[in-house]
Short mmCIF file of C-alpha atoms in Angstrom, two decimals:
data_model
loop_
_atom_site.label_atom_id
_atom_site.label_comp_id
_atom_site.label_asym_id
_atom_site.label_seq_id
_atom_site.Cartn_x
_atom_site.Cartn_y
_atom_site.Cartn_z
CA UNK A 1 10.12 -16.95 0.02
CA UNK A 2 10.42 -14.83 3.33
CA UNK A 3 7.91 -13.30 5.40
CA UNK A 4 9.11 -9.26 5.56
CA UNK A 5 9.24 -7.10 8.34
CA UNK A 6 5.75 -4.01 7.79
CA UNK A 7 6.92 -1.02 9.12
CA UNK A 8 4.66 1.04 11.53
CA UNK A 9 3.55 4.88 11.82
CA UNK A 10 5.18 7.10 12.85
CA UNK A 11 8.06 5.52 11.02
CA UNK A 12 10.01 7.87 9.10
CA UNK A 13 10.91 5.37 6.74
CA UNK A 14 7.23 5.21 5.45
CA UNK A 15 7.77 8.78 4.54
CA UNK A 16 10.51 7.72 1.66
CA UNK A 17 9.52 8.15 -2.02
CA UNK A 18 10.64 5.05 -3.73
CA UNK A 19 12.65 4.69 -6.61
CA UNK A 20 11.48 3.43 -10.56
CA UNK A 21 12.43 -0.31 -11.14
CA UNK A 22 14.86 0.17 -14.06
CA UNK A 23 14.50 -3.77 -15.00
CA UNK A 24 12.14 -6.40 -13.65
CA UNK A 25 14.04 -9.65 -13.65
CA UNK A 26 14.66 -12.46 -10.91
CA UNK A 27 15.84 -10.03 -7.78
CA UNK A 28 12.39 -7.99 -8.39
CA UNK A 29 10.47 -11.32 -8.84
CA UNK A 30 11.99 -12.57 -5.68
CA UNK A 31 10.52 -9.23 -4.02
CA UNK A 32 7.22 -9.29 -5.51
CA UNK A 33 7.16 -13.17 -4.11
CA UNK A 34 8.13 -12.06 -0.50
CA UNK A 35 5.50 -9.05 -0.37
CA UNK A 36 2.82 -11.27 -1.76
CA UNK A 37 3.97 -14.00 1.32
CA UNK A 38 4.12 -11.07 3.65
CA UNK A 39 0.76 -9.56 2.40
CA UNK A 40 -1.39 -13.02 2.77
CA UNK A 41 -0.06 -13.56 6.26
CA UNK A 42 -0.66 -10.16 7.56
CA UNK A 43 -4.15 -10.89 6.06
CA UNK A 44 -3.83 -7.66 4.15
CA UNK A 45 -5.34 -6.46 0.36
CA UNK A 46 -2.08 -4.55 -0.57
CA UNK A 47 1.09 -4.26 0.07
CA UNK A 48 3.78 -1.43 -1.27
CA UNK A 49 7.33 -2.01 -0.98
CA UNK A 50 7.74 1.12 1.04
CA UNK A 51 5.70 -0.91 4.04
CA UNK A 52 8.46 -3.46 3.96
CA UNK A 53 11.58 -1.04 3.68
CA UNK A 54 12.49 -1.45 0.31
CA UNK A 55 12.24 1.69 -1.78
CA UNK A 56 11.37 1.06 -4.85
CA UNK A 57 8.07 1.15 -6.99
CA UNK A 58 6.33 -1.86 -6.20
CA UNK A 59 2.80 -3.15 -4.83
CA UNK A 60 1.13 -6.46 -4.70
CA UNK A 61 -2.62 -6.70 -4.21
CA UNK A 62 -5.51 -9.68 -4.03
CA UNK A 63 -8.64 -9.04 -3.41
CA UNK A 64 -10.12 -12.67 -4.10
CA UNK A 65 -10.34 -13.50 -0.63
CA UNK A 66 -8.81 -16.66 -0.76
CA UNK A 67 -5.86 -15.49 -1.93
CA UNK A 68 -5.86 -17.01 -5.50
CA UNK A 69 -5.59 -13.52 -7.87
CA UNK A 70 -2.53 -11.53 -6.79
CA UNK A 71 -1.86 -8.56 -8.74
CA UNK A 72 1.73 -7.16 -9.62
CA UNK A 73 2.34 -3.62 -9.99
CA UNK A 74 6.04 -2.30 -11.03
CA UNK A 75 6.20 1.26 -11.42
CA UNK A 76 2.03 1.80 -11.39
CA UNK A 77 0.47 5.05 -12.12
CA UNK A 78 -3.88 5.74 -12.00
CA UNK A 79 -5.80 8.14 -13.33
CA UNK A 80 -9.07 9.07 -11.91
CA UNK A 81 -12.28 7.87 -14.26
CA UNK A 82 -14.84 9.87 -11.95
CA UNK A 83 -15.31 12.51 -9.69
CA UNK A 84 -17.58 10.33 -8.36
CA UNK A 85 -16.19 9.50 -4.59
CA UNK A 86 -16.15 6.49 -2.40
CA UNK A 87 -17.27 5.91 0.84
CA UNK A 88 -15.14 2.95 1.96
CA UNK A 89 -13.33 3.11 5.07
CA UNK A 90 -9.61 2.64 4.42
CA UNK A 91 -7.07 0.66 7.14
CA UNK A 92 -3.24 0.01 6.89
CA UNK A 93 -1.09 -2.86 7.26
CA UNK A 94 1.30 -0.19 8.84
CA UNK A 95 -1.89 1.43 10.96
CA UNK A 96 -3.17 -1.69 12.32
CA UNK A 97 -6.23 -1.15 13.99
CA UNK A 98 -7.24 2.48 12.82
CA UNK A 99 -9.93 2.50 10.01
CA UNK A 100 -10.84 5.81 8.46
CA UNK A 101 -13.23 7.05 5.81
CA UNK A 102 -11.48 9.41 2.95
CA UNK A 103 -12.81 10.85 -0.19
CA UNK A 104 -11.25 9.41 -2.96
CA UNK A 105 -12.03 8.79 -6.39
CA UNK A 106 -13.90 5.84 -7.00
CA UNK A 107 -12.60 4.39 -10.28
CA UNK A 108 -9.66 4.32 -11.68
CA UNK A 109 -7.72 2.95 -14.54
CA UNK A 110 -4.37 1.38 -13.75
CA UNK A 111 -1.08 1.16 -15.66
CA UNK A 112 1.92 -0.90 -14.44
CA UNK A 113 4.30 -3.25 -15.11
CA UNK A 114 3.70 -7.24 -14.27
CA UNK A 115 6.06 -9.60 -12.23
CA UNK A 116 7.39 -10.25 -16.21
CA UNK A 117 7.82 -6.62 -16.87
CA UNK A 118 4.54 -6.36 -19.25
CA UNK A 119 2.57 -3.01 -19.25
CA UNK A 120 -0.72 -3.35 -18.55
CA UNK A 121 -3.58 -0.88 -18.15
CA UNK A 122 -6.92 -2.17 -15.97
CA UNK A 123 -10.11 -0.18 -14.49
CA UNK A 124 -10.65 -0.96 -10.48
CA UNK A 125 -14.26 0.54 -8.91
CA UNK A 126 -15.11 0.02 -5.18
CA UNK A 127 -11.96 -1.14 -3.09
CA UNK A 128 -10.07 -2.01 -5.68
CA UNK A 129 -9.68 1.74 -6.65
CA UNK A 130 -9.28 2.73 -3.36
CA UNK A 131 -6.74 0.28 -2.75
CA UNK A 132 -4.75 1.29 -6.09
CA UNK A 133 -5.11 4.58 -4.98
CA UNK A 134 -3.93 4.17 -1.17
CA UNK A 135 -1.37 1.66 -1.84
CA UNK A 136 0.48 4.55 -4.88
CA UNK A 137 0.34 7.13 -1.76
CA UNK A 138 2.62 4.56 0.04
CA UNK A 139 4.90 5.10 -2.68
CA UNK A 140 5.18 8.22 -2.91
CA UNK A 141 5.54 8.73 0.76
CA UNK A 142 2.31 9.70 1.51
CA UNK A 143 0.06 7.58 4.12
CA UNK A 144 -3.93 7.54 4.74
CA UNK A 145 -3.54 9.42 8.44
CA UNK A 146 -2.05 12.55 6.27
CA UNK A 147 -5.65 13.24 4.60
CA UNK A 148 -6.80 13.22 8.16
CA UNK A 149 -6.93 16.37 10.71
CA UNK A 150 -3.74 17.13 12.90
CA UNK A 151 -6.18 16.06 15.91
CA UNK A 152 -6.93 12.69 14.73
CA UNK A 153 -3.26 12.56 13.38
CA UNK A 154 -2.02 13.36 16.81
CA UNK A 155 -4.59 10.74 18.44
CA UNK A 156 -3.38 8.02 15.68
CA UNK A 157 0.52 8.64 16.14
CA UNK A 158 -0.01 8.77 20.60
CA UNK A 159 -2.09 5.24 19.93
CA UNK A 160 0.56 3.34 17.82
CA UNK A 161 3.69 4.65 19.31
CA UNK A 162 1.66 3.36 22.88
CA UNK A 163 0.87 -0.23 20.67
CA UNK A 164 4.46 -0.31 19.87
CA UNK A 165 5.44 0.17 23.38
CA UNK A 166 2.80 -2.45 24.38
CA UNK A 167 4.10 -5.12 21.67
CA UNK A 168 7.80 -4.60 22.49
CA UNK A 169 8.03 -4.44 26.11
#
């Protein structure tokens, strides 16, 4: 296993839509092993592949605490159970340090593929749907800071591209 490289906004990279896995086999598995790695040293919840520059549909999440029920998702999709919203403040792996609170549907039911290629279909409430939910957007593109207003968009990108700066020099 190998600890990955989490790419930072403004990024542009973040901004790529990632591609279906066509077959889950030992290549896959080996990513799905080094995002999981990645994910539990960064101290993070979930993890899409996007964050880690590979483009294609994948996200690893555990929200056991001690690390002990990670959760594979090949090409995952959600539908909302509620319009009943949450009011958990999200963060980012590739925002570190910027916690905001969106309105998003607070449950969910899940279908993906596991790390052996097995649909699957499971309800997450709480953090868990938010996390389904955020971690998807990654996928497709799309981070938390876009729900935001261009002011606090503008204030996020100034404070990480200063961070970056900071952490490089």
């Amino acid at each position: 296993m190998a600890l990955l490289d989490i790419l930072e906004y403004p990024d542009e990279r973040l901004r790529t839509i990632a591609k279906p896995v066509s077959e889950v086999n030992d290549d896959i598995r080996k990513i799905v092993d080094d995002m999981l790695e990645t994910m539990y040293d960064a101290k993070g919840v979930g993890l899409a592949a996007t964050q880690v520059d590979i483009h294609q549909r994948i996200v690893v999440m555990d929200f056991s605490g001690d690390n002990s029920e990670p959760l594979v998702l090949i090409n995952p999709t959600f539908e909302s159970l509620t319009e009943e919203l949450t009011d958990i403040s999200e963060g980012c792996l590739s925002v570190p340090g910027v916690f905001e609170l969106l309105d998003r549907p607070a449950s969910v039911r899940l279908t993906a593929l596991d790390r052996d290629g097995k649909e699957y279909s499971m309800d997450f409430d709480g953090l868990a749907s938010v996390c389904v939910q955020h971690e998807i957007d990654h996928l497709n593109g799309k981070l938390f800071v876009d729900y935001l207003s261009k002011l606090k968009q503008d204030r996020i990108r100034k404070k990480m591209v200063k961070h970056k700066r900071l952490t490089t020099a």
